[in-house]
Amino acid sequence: MHLEYTIIEGDFVNAGSASSSIKKTLKQLSVNPSIVKRVVVALYEAEVNAIAHAYGGKVTADIDAGKILLRVIDKGPGIPDIDWAMQEGNSTASPEVRDMGFGAGMGLPNIKKNVDRLNVQSTVGVGTTVEMEVNLA
Amino acid sequence: MKLSEIAKLLNARVVCGQERLNEEQDIVFASDLMSEVLTLDDNFPIIVTGLCTMQTIRTCEMGNLDIVVFVRKKKPTPEMIELAEDNNMVLLECDYSMFKACGILWEAGLKSIY
């Protein structure tokens, strides 16, 4: 099963709509609830990151019997230092993002905690792809 | 403790989820930081928060927290209530500060998540 969702820059009202849709799909597929939670928490963190930091992009999900592969692909500006961004507490979030209860530098470490495989590729001026895989069985 | 008793203790208005007020719940988490809420393990607690945005409801949806107490006189918008209803959540509005609301719940015997 392949699913795709569009991410619009700064569209905080709809932040989480892709995660919400995928949560419903995984529940319909009778995936273990604790695995569903790990998937949607990781995806929601990545969605919020893309809306907060990037110039829009998309979310794709590929689900088969054994795993879900999620990609959050944005159009930039890119992350200059991924190792720095992965450390808890480091953040470049705007005051607006912080006012919404995010921007504490906890997102990427929390994604890492919840997925089985994480790959973050970023090119400054081009964009970032966050690839997350979770075993469903 | 029944949710109806919790609402009474906090002098809270029930915004949605009236039909669930007979449910029992004993664990409470309080935070305005949604990033922190997303790190919680799956214990289905009540969340007490002064952060009243669409992302509060979304975060609770993702984190499997389905009972939200808004403190500091915060009022959810119609869009937030609609999303909460879609997810079968209970929303309560309370005029007390976070400290007072948590103090009342602690004194009544409710437990912390950690």
PDB file of C-alpha atoms in Angstrom:
ATOM      1  CA  MET A   1       0.000   0.000   0.000  1.00  0.00           C
ATOM      2  CA  HIS A   2       1.378   3.413  -0.973  1.00  0.00           C
ATOM      3  CA  LEU A   3       0.068   6.652   0.551  1.00  0.00           C
ATOM      4  CA  GLU A   4       1.094  10.268  -0.081  1.00  0.00           C
ATOM      5  CA  TYR A   5       0.307  13.548   1.642  1.00  0.00           C
ATOM      6  CA  THR A   6       1.321  17.140   0.908  1.00  0.00           C
ATOM      7  CA  ILE A   7       2.984  19.321   3.534  1.00  0.00           C
ATOM      8  CA  ILE A   8       2.451  23.077   3.276  1.00  0.00           C
ATOM      9  CA  GLU A   9       4.947  25.470   4.837  1.00  0.00           C
ATOM     10  CA  GLY A  10       3.669  26.963   8.078  1.00  0.00           C
ATOM     11  CA  ASP A  11       0.343  25.108   7.928  1.00  0.00           C
ATOM     12  CA  PHE A  12       0.218  24.313  11.631  1.00  0.00           C
ATOM     13  CA  VAL A  13      -3.554  23.867  11.691  1.00  0.00           C
ATOM     14  CA  ASN A  14      -3.167  20.755   9.572  1.00  0.00           C
ATOM     15  CA  ALA A  15       0.072  19.544  11.156  1.00  0.00           C
ATOM     16  CA  GLY A  16      -0.524  15.919  11.981  1.00  0.00           C
ATOM     17  CA  SER A  17      -3.165  15.196   9.379  1.00  0.00           C
ATOM     18  CA  ALA A  18      -0.890  12.691   7.578  1.00  0.00           C
ATOM     19  CA  SER A  19      -0.048  11.006  10.904  1.00  0.00           C
ATOM     20  CA  SER A  20      -3.728  10.903  11.795  1.00  0.00           C
ATOM     21  CA  SER A  21      -4.645   9.283   8.482  1.00  0.00           C
ATOM     22  CA  ILE A  22      -1.861   6.691   8.791  1.00  0.00           C
ATOM     23  CA  LYS A  23      -2.913   5.946  12.356  1.00  0.00           C
ATOM     24  CA  LYS A  24      -6.428   5.100  11.128  1.00  0.00           C
ATOM     25  CA  THR A  25      -5.026   2.933   8.318  1.00  0.00           C
ATOM     26  CA  LEU A  26      -2.765   0.970  10.675  1.00  0.00           C
ATOM     27  CA  LYS A  27      -5.636   0.451  13.130  1.00  0.00           C
ATOM     28  CA  GLN A  28      -7.792  -0.873  10.289  1.00  0.00           C
ATOM     29  CA  LEU A  29      -4.949  -3.263   9.440  1.00  0.00           C
ATOM     30  CA  SER A  30      -5.051  -4.470  13.090  1.00  0.00           C
ATOM     31  CA  VAL A  31      -1.424  -3.499  13.767  1.00  0.00           C
ATOM     32  CA  ASN A  32      -0.422  -3.810  17.446  1.00  0.00           C
ATOM     33  CA  PRO A  33      -1.450  -0.518  19.190  1.00  0.00           C
ATOM     34  CA  SER A  34       1.987   0.031  20.764  1.00  0.00           C
ATOM     35  CA  ILE A  35       3.594  -0.224  17.308  1.00  0.00           C
ATOM     36  CA  VAL A  36       0.952   2.150  15.882  1.00  0.00           C
ATOM     37  CA  LYS A  37       1.837   4.660  18.571  1.00  0.00           C
ATOM     38  CA  ARG A  38       5.573   4.466  17.792  1.00  0.00           C
ATOM     39  CA  VAL A  39       4.870   4.988  14.083  1.00  0.00           C
ATOM     40  CA  VAL A  40       2.545   7.950  14.502  1.00  0.00           C
ATOM     41  CA  VAL A  41       4.619   9.695  17.174  1.00  0.00           C
ATOM     42  CA  ALA A  42       7.711   9.500  14.946  1.00  0.00           C
ATOM     43  CA  LEU A  43       5.808  10.648  11.869  1.00  0.00           C
ATOM     44  CA  TYR A  44       4.047  13.447  13.724  1.00  0.00           C
ATOM     45  CA  GLU A  45       7.378  14.762  15.041  1.00  0.00           C
ATOM     46  CA  ALA A  46       8.767  14.702  11.494  1.00  0.00           C
ATOM     47  CA  GLU A  47       5.635  16.349  10.096  1.00  0.00           C
ATOM     48  CA  VAL A  48       5.814  19.168  12.650  1.00  0.00           C
ATOM     49  CA  ASN A  49       9.528  19.603  11.876  1.00  0.00           C
ATOM     50  CA  ALA A  50       8.823  19.914   8.152  1.00  0.00           C
ATOM     51  CA  ILE A  51       5.986  22.392   8.665  1.00  0.00           C
ATOM     52  CA  ALA A  52       8.020  24.415  11.157  1.00  0.00           C
ATOM     53  CA  HIS A  53      11.339  24.502   9.348  1.00  0.00           C
ATOM     54  CA  ALA A  54      10.874  23.734   5.653  1.00  0.00           C
ATOM     55  CA  TYR A  55       9.364  25.268   2.536  1.00  0.00           C
ATOM     56  CA  GLY A  56       6.768  22.512   2.195  1.00  0.00           C
ATOM     57  CA  GLY A  57       7.146  18.964   0.969  1.00  0.00           C
ATOM     58  CA  LYS A  58       5.442  15.610   1.176  1.00  0.00           C
ATOM     59  CA  VAL A  59       4.976  12.516   3.306  1.00  0.00           C
ATOM     60  CA  THR A  60       4.961   9.069   1.738  1.00  0.00           C
ATOM     61  CA  ALA A  61       4.144   5.779   3.428  1.00  0.00           C
ATOM     62  CA  ASP A  62       4.712   2.298   2.051  1.00  0.00           C
ATOM     63  CA  ILE A  63       3.095  -0.438   4.074  1.00  0.00           C
ATOM     64  CA  ASP A  64       3.572  -4.155   3.597  1.00  0.00           C
ATOM     65  CA  ALA A  65       2.930  -7.111   5.879  1.00  0.00           C
ATOM     66  CA  GLY A  66       6.229  -6.757   7.739  1.00  0.00           C
ATOM     67  CA  LYS A  67       7.023  -3.072   7.905  1.00  0.00           C
ATOM     68  CA  ILE A  68       6.083   0.530   7.243  1.00  0.00           C
ATOM     69  CA  LEU A  69       8.501   2.826   5.459  1.00  0.00           C
ATOM     70  CA  LEU A  70       7.831   6.529   5.945  1.00  0.00           C
ATOM     71  CA  ARG A  71       9.541   9.362   4.099  1.00  0.00           C
ATOM     72  CA  VAL A  72       9.166  13.029   4.930  1.00  0.00           C
ATOM     73  CA  ILE A  73      10.692  14.878   1.991  1.00  0.00           C
ATOM     74  CA  ASP A  74      10.969  18.656   2.152  1.00  0.00           C
ATOM     75  CA  LYS A  75      12.130  21.354  -0.237  1.00  0.00           C
ATOM     76  CA  GLY A  76      14.720  22.995   1.984  1.00  0.00           C
ATOM     77  CA  PRO A  77      16.398  24.958   3.444  1.00  0.00           C
ATOM     78  CA  GLY A  78      18.233  21.832   4.645  1.00  0.00           C
ATOM     79  CA  ILE A  79      20.054  21.030   7.882  1.00  0.00           C
ATOM     80  CA  PRO A  80      23.676  22.267   7.961  1.00  0.00           C
ATOM     81  CA  ASP A  81      24.758  19.899  10.760  1.00  0.00           C
ATOM     82  CA  ILE A  82      22.645  16.758  11.231  1.00  0.00           C
ATOM     83  CA  ASP A  83      24.717  15.500  14.189  1.00  0.00           C
ATOM     84  CA  TRP A  84      24.041  18.787  16.017  1.00  0.00           C
ATOM     85  CA  ALA A  85      20.311  18.586  15.196  1.00  0.00           C
ATOM     86  CA  MET A  86      20.115  15.009  16.502  1.00  0.00           C
ATOM     87  CA  GLN A  87      21.287  16.046  19.971  1.00  0.00           C
ATOM     88  CA  GLU A  88      18.538  16.580  22.512  1.00  0.00           C
ATOM     89  CA  GLY A  89      18.062  20.232  23.402  1.00  0.00           C
ATOM     90  CA  ASN A  90      19.414  21.662  20.163  1.00  0.00           C
ATOM     91  CA  SER A  91      16.854  23.651  18.221  1.00  0.00           C
ATOM     92  CA  THR A  92      16.519  26.473  15.718  1.00  0.00           C
ATOM     93  CA  ALA A  93      12.722  26.729  16.169  1.00  0.00           C
ATOM     94  CA  SER A  94      10.973  30.091  15.920  1.00  0.00           C
ATOM     95  CA  PRO A  95       9.076  31.630  18.870  1.00  0.00           C
ATOM     96  CA  GLU A  96       5.840  30.703  17.021  1.00  0.00           C
ATOM     97  CA  VAL A  97       6.809  27.021  17.025  1.00  0.00           C
ATOM     98  CA  ARG A  98       7.784  27.186  20.691  1.00  0.00           C
ATOM     99  CA  ASP A  99       4.419  28.779  21.515  1.00  0.00           C
ATOM    100  CA  MET A 100       2.772  25.652  20.141  1.00  0.00           C
ATOM    101  CA  GLY A 101       4.593  23.405  22.577  1.00  0.00           C
ATOM    102  CA  PHE A 102       7.416  22.361  20.269  1.00  0.00           C
ATOM    103  CA  GLY A 103      10.927  23.555  19.500  1.00  0.00           C
ATOM    104  CA  ALA A 104      12.613  22.108  22.586  1.00  0.00           C
ATOM    105  CA  GLY A 105      15.075  20.090  20.532  1.00  0.00           C
ATOM    106  CA  MET A 106      13.380  16.807  21.414  1.00  0.00           C
ATOM    107  CA  GLY A 107      11.902  15.873  18.031  1.00  0.00           C
ATOM    108  CA  LEU A 108      14.705  14.085  16.190  1.00  0.00           C
ATOM    109  CA  PRO A 109      15.896  12.169  19.299  1.00  0.00           C
ATOM    110  CA  ASN A 110      12.286  11.072  19.902  1.00  0.00           C
ATOM    111  CA  ILE A 111      11.961   9.921  16.285  1.00  0.00           C
ATOM    112  CA  LYS A 112      15.139   7.859  16.730  1.00  0.00           C
ATOM    113  CA  LYS A 113      13.726   6.296  19.906  1.00  0.00           C
ATOM    114  CA  ASN A 114      10.494   5.228  18.200  1.00  0.00           C
ATOM    115  CA  VAL A 115      11.654   3.776  14.880  1.00  0.00           C
ATOM    116  CA  ASP A 116      13.673   0.682  13.991  1.00  0.00           C
ATOM    117  CA  ARG A 117      15.670   2.439  11.264  1.00  0.00           C
ATOM    118  CA  LEU A 118      16.248   6.155  10.722  1.00  0.00           C
ATOM    119  CA  ASN A 119      18.088   7.864   7.927  1.00  0.00           C
ATOM    120  CA  VAL A 120      18.303  11.655   7.642  1.00  0.00           C
ATOM    121  CA  GLN A 121      19.758  13.034   4.400  1.00  0.00           C
ATOM    122  CA  SER A 122      20.056  16.764   3.972  1.00  0.00           C
ATOM    123  CA  THR A 123      21.586  19.180   1.511  1.00  0.00           C
ATOM    124  CA  VAL A 124      21.608  22.858   2.372  1.00  0.00           C
ATOM    125  CA  GLY A 125      19.668  24.807  -0.226  1.00  0.00           C
ATOM    126  CA  VAL A 126      18.011  21.655  -1.581  1.00  0.00           C
ATOM    127  CA  GLY A 127      16.109  19.882   1.179  1.00  0.00           C
ATOM    128  CA  THR A 128      15.908  17.135   3.763  1.00  0.00           C
ATOM    129  CA  THR A 129      14.589  13.588   3.563  1.00  0.00           C
ATOM    130  CA  VAL A 130      13.785  11.821   6.822  1.00  0.00           C
ATOM    131  CA  GLU A 131      13.360   8.102   6.190  1.00  0.00           C
ATOM    132  CA  MET A 132      11.876   6.038   9.002  1.00  0.00           C
ATOM    133  CA  GLU A 133      11.141   2.330   9.056  1.00  0.00           C
ATOM    134  CA  VAL A 134       9.205   0.441  11.705  1.00  0.00           C
ATOM    135  CA  ASN A 135       8.741  -3.323  11.838  1.00  0.00           C
ATOM    136  CA  LEU A 136       5.049  -4.125  12.095  1.00  0.00           C
ATOM    137  CA  ALA A 137       5.383  -7.711  13.244  1.00  0.00           C
TER     138      ALA A 137
ATOM    139  CA  MET B   1     -11.507   8.117  40.351  1.00  0.00           C
ATOM    140  CA  LYS B   2     -14.450   8.764  38.072  1.00  0.00           C
ATOM    141  CA  LEU B   3     -14.012  11.550  35.539  1.00  0.00           C
ATOM    142  CA  SER B   4     -17.214  13.152  36.812  1.00  0.00           C
ATOM    143  CA  GLU B   5     -15.607  13.442  40.288  1.00  0.00           C
ATOM    144  CA  ILE B   6     -12.434  14.895  38.777  1.00  0.00           C
ATOM    145  CA  ALA B   7     -14.504  17.502  36.921  1.00  0.00           C
ATOM    146  CA  LYS B   8     -16.303  18.355  40.159  1.00  0.00           C
ATOM    147  CA  LEU B   9     -13.068  18.688  42.154  1.00  0.00           C
ATOM    148  CA  LEU B  10     -11.656  21.060  39.553  1.00  0.00           C
ATOM    149  CA  ASN B  11     -14.936  22.935  39.173  1.00  0.00           C
ATOM    150  CA  ALA B  12     -14.463  22.182  35.482  1.00  0.00           C
ATOM    151  CA  ARG B  13     -16.854  22.457  32.561  1.00  0.00           C
ATOM    152  CA  VAL B  14     -17.190  19.418  30.349  1.00  0.00           C
ATOM    153  CA  VAL B  15     -16.650  20.575  26.771  1.00  0.00           C
ATOM    154  CA  CYS B  16     -17.069  17.181  25.125  1.00  0.00           C
ATOM    155  CA  GLY B  17     -17.065  13.519  26.064  1.00  0.00           C
ATOM    156  CA  GLN B  18     -20.007  13.712  28.521  1.00  0.00           C
ATOM    157  CA  GLU B  19     -20.777  10.062  27.812  1.00  0.00           C
ATOM    158  CA  ARG B  20     -17.411   8.973  29.267  1.00  0.00           C
ATOM    159  CA  LEU B  21     -17.728  10.661  32.685  1.00  0.00           C
ATOM    160  CA  ASN B  22     -18.337   7.355  34.466  1.00  0.00           C
ATOM    161  CA  GLU B  23     -14.910   6.070  33.411  1.00  0.00           C
ATOM    162  CA  GLU B  24     -12.220   5.680  36.066  1.00  0.00           C
ATOM    163  CA  GLN B  25      -8.770   7.228  35.661  1.00  0.00           C
ATOM    164  CA  ASP B  26      -5.955   7.447  38.208  1.00  0.00           C
ATOM    165  CA  ILE B  27      -2.887   8.685  36.342  1.00  0.00           C
ATOM    166  CA  VAL B  28      -2.207  12.319  35.488  1.00  0.00           C
ATOM    167  CA  PHE B  29       0.495  14.067  33.515  1.00  0.00           C
ATOM    168  CA  ALA B  30       0.824  17.853  33.366  1.00  0.00           C
ATOM    169  CA  SER B  31       2.778  19.792  30.783  1.00  0.00           C
ATOM    170  CA  ASP B  32       2.618  22.680  28.348  1.00  0.00           C
ATOM    171  CA  LEU B  33       5.387  21.131  26.267  1.00  0.00           C
ATOM    172  CA  MET B  34       3.954  18.865  23.582  1.00  0.00           C
ATOM    173  CA  SER B  35       7.406  17.509  22.709  1.00  0.00           C
ATOM    174  CA  GLU B  36       7.525  16.129  26.245  1.00  0.00           C
ATOM    175  CA  VAL B  37       4.016  14.639  25.942  1.00  0.00           C
ATOM    176  CA  LEU B  38       5.181  12.770  22.842  1.00  0.00           C
ATOM    177  CA  THR B  39       7.942  11.034  24.809  1.00  0.00           C
ATOM    178  CA  LEU B  40       5.511   9.374  27.229  1.00  0.00           C
ATOM    179  CA  ASP B  41       5.096   5.626  27.366  1.00  0.00           C
ATOM    180  CA  ASP B  42       1.664   4.228  26.759  1.00  0.00           C
ATOM    181  CA  ASN B  43      -0.145   4.682  30.079  1.00  0.00           C
ATOM    182  CA  PHE B  44      -3.227   6.561  28.864  1.00  0.00           C
ATOM    183  CA  PRO B  45      -3.095   9.333  31.476  1.00  0.00           C
ATOM    184  CA  ILE B  46      -5.122  12.443  31.856  1.00  0.00           C
ATOM    185  CA  ILE B  47      -3.188  15.462  30.657  1.00  0.00           C
ATOM    186  CA  VAL B  48      -3.445  18.796  32.428  1.00  0.00           C
ATOM    187  CA  THR B  49      -2.236  21.616  30.207  1.00  0.00           C
ATOM    188  CA  GLY B  50      -2.462  25.340  29.675  1.00  0.00           C
ATOM    189  CA  LEU B  51      -1.517  24.974  26.029  1.00  0.00           C
ATOM    190  CA  CYS B  52      -4.753  25.309  24.104  1.00  0.00           C
ATOM    191  CA  THR B  53      -4.032  24.929  20.386  1.00  0.00           C
ATOM    192  CA  MET B  54      -4.958  22.540  17.605  1.00  0.00           C
ATOM    193  CA  GLN B  55      -1.584  20.883  18.219  1.00  0.00           C
ATOM    194  CA  THR B  56      -2.594  20.036  21.781  1.00  0.00           C
ATOM    195  CA  ILE B  57      -5.402  17.880  20.420  1.00  0.00           C
ATOM    196  CA  ARG B  58      -3.249  16.413  17.643  1.00  0.00           C
ATOM    197  CA  THR B  59      -0.477  15.587  20.110  1.00  0.00           C
ATOM    198  CA  CYS B  60      -2.970  13.846  22.381  1.00  0.00           C
ATOM    199  CA  GLU B  61      -4.349  11.926  19.412  1.00  0.00           C
ATOM    200  CA  MET B  62      -0.859  10.654  18.513  1.00  0.00           C
ATOM    201  CA  GLY B  63       0.141  10.006  22.105  1.00  0.00           C
ATOM    202  CA  ASN B  64      -3.068   8.116  23.026  1.00  0.00           C
ATOM    203  CA  LEU B  65      -4.004  10.659  25.672  1.00  0.00           C
ATOM    204  CA  ASP B  66      -7.727  11.110  25.413  1.00  0.00           C
ATOM    205  CA  ILE B  67      -8.675  13.106  28.514  1.00  0.00           C
ATOM    206  CA  VAL B  68      -7.522  16.731  28.457  1.00  0.00           C
ATOM    207  CA  VAL B  69      -7.951  19.275  31.258  1.00  0.00           C
ATOM    208  CA  PHE B  70      -7.324  22.832  30.067  1.00  0.00           C
ATOM    209  CA  VAL B  71      -6.279  25.056  32.974  1.00  0.00           C
ATOM    210  CA  ARG B  72      -5.756  28.850  33.290  1.00  0.00           C
ATOM    211  CA  LYS B  73      -9.242  29.582  31.810  1.00  0.00           C
ATOM    212  CA  LYS B  74      -8.150  28.338  28.372  1.00  0.00           C
ATOM    213  CA  LYS B  75     -10.999  27.584  25.983  1.00  0.00           C
ATOM    214  CA  PRO B  76     -10.688  25.245  23.001  1.00  0.00           C
ATOM    215  CA  THR B  77     -11.870  26.506  19.610  1.00  0.00           C
ATOM    216  CA  PRO B  78     -14.754  24.849  17.698  1.00  0.00           C
ATOM    217  CA  GLU B  79     -12.154  23.233  15.372  1.00  0.00           C
ATOM    218  CA  MET B  80     -10.322  21.749  18.362  1.00  0.00           C
ATOM    219  CA  ILE B  81     -13.574  20.448  19.838  1.00  0.00           C
ATOM    220  CA  GLU B  82     -14.552  18.888  16.512  1.00  0.00           C
ATOM    221  CA  LEU B  83     -11.201  17.092  16.253  1.00  0.00           C
ATOM    222  CA  ALA B  84     -11.477  15.965  19.874  1.00  0.00           C
ATOM    223  CA  GLU B  85     -14.978  14.614  19.268  1.00  0.00           C
ATOM    224  CA  ASP B  86     -13.764  12.763  16.165  1.00  0.00           C
ATOM    225  CA  ASN B  87     -11.236  11.044  18.429  1.00  0.00           C
ATOM    226  CA  ASN B  88     -13.694  10.316  21.238  1.00  0.00           C
ATOM    227  CA  MET B  89     -11.796  12.558  23.669  1.00  0.00           C
ATOM    228  CA  VAL B  90     -12.963  14.142  26.903  1.00  0.00           C
ATOM    229  CA  LEU B  91     -12.175  17.867  27.161  1.00  0.00           C
ATOM    230  CA  LEU B  92     -12.533  19.765  30.441  1.00  0.00           C
ATOM    231  CA  GLU B  93     -12.102  23.515  31.008  1.00  0.00           C
ATOM    232  CA  CYS B  94     -10.862  24.635  34.402  1.00  0.00           C
ATOM    233  CA  ASP B  95     -10.268  28.187  35.660  1.00  0.00           C
ATOM    234  CA  TYR B  96      -7.550  27.158  38.121  1.00  0.00           C
ATOM    235  CA  SER B  97      -3.818  27.539  37.592  1.00  0.00           C
ATOM    236  CA  MET B  98      -1.806  24.477  36.625  1.00  0.00           C
ATOM    237  CA  PHE B  99      -0.340  24.335  40.137  1.00  0.00           C
ATOM    238  CA  LYS B 100      -3.710  24.500  41.868  1.00  0.00           C
ATOM    239  CA  ALA B 101      -5.350  21.957  39.552  1.00  0.00           C
ATOM    240  CA  CYS B 102      -2.480  19.502  39.983  1.00  0.00           C
ATOM    241  CA  GLY B 103      -2.445  20.073  43.739  1.00  0.00           C
ATOM    242  CA  ILE B 104      -6.147  19.266  44.026  1.00  0.00           C
ATOM    243  CA  LEU B 105      -5.782  16.090  41.961  1.00  0.00           C
ATOM    244  CA  TRP B 106      -2.707  14.973  43.925  1.00  0.00           C
ATOM    245  CA  GLU B 107      -4.464  15.573  47.231  1.00  0.00           C
ATOM    246  CA  ALA B 108      -7.409  13.528  45.975  1.00  0.00           C
ATOM    247  CA  GLY B 109      -5.101  10.554  45.463  1.00  0.00           C
ATOM    248  CA  LEU B 110      -4.440  10.626  41.740  1.00  0.00           C
ATOM    249  CA  LYS B 111      -1.015   9.346  40.729  1.00  0.00           C
ATOM    250  CA  SER B 112       1.826  10.798  38.710  1.00  0.00           C
ATOM    251  CA  ILE B 113       3.000   8.978  35.595  1.00  0.00           C
ATOM    252  CA  TYR B 114       6.542   8.872  37.040  1.00  0.00           C
TER     253      TYR B 114
END
